[in-house]
Amino acid sequence: MRSVTGSAAYLGNVSGPACRAASERDPVYLQPIGAVEHHGPHLPLATDTLIADAMARAVVTEHPELNVIVLPTLSYGLSSEHLWAPGTISLGAATLLAVLDDVGASTVRAGASRFCLLNAHGGNTHLLRVAARELRARHGLTTFLAHCDLPPDNGGPPGDPREEGLGIHGGISETSVALHLFPELVDMSLAERAVPSWINEYRALGFERGAEFGWLSNDLSASGVAGDPTLASAEHGRESFAAAVEGLAASLAEMADFTYGQGPRRP
Ligand SMILES: [Zn+2]
């Protein structure tokens, strides 16, 4: 089975017949998704979209052996928690589900059987889990959900201890990746520590505890940041981005071969 490589890995770069022919190789259709939302005063509104797009490009560039077709990055996501902040442009939850249903159905018409969401925005995560199941149920797709960087409030690792497990938005990890990928859009002179330590005074309530609370980003800090971007560095961003790309490549390799009801085939 030949993989789809080079610029042909991008759906928008090939013709319709070429796309149909590529589908016969049963590639993973990869849908990057970000957000246009407030990220504190130091990061651009498109931070998540730029990261999702960069990661999709990096994985097919560095791993041409992967059998993947990259769909155009979906810039808008579900950003209800940042709607208080100017510049945030959010789809509603029902709208985003409907958009993903339409996109998934369209890939099926192109011959797709495997569909992966690549998410760069924590606020999308729970809805994308629903979408992955709905696309499976409604269209028979084999669906997957991958993360550029799963934050602690969505079940990801706690991150740098200096953020007390609360570095979920605009903090060390995200600002570091931004400094690596698009430093010209970052203004570190405006970066300020905003760790909502009060959350950890509760024992039964909080992220990934017995019960959760609903929150908007300005419930966590006045700036809308949850984390400490002053500790960010481009070098840390380079390392964490490279590790995430490798992790995604490993996941995509298994997705291309994944079959319900049986373990991976070994060469
Ligand atoms: Zn973000």
Coordinates of N, CA, C and O and ligand atoms in Angstrom, one line a residue, residues 35 37-39 43-49 51 82 120-123 168-170 174, ligand 1:
A35 N -9.1 27.2 17.4 CA -10.1 28.2 17.9 C -9.6 29.6 17.6 O -8.4 29.8 17.3
E37 N -9.7 32.7 19.8 CA -10.2 33.1 21.1 C -9.1 33.8 21.9 O -7.9 33.7 21.6
H38 N -9.5 34.6 22.8 CA -8.6 35.3 23.7 C -7.7 34.4 24.4 O -8.1 33.3 25.0
H39 N -6.4 34.7 24.4 CA -5.3 33.9 25.1 C -4.5 34.8 26.0 O -3.3 34.6 26.1
L43 N -0.6 36.6 23.7 CA -0.7 35.7 22.6 C -1.8 36.1 21.6 O -2.8 36.7 22.0
P44 N -1.6 35.7 20.3 CA -2.6 36.1 19.3 C -3.9 35.3 19.4 O -3.9 34.1 20.0
L45 N -5.0 35.8 18.9 CA -6.3 35.1 19.0 C -6.2 33.8 18.3 O -6.9 32.8 18.7
A46 N -5.5 33.7 17.2 CA -5.5 32.4 16.4 C -4.5 31.4 17.0 O -4.2 30.4 16.3
T47 N -4.0 31.5 18.2 CA -3.0 30.6 18.7 C -3.3 29.2 18.5 O -2.5 28.4 17.9
D48 N -4.5 28.7 18.9 CA -4.8 27.3 18.7 C -4.9 26.8 17.3 O -4.4 25.7 17.0
T49 N -5.4 27.7 16.4 CA -5.5 27.3 15.0 C -4.1 27.2 14.4 O -3.8 26.3 13.6
I51 N -1.4 26.5 15.9 CA -0.7 25.3 16.4 C -1.3 24.0 15.7 O -0.5 23.1 15.3
H82 N -14.6 32.0 26.6 CA -13.8 33.2 26.3 C -14.7 34.3 25.6 O -14.1 35.3 25.2
A120 N -6.5 21.3 19.0 CA -5.5 22.2 19.7 C -6.1 23.1 20.8 O -5.5 24.0 21.3
H121 N -7.4 22.9 21.1 CA -8.1 23.8 22.0 C -8.9 23.0 23.1 O -9.8 22.2 22.7
G122 N -8.5 23.1 24.3 CA -9.1 22.3 25.4 C -10.6 22.5 25.4 O -11.3 21.5 25.7
G123 N -11.1 23.6 25.1 CA -12.6 23.8 25.2 C -13.3 23.0 24.2 O -14.6 22.9 24.3
I168 N -3.6 25.7 32.2 CA -4.5 25.2 31.2 C -4.7 26.1 30.0 O -5.2 25.7 29.0
H169 N -4.3 27.4 30.1 CA -4.6 28.3 29.0 C -3.6 29.5 29.0 O -3.6 30.3 30.0
G170 N -2.8 29.6 28.0 CA -1.9 30.7 27.8 C -0.7 30.7 28.8 O -0.1 31.7 29.0
E174 N 1.7 26.4 26.3 CA 1.1 27.0 25.1 C 2.0 28.2 24.7 O 2.3 28.3 23.5
Ligands
ZN1 ZN -5.1 27.8 23.3

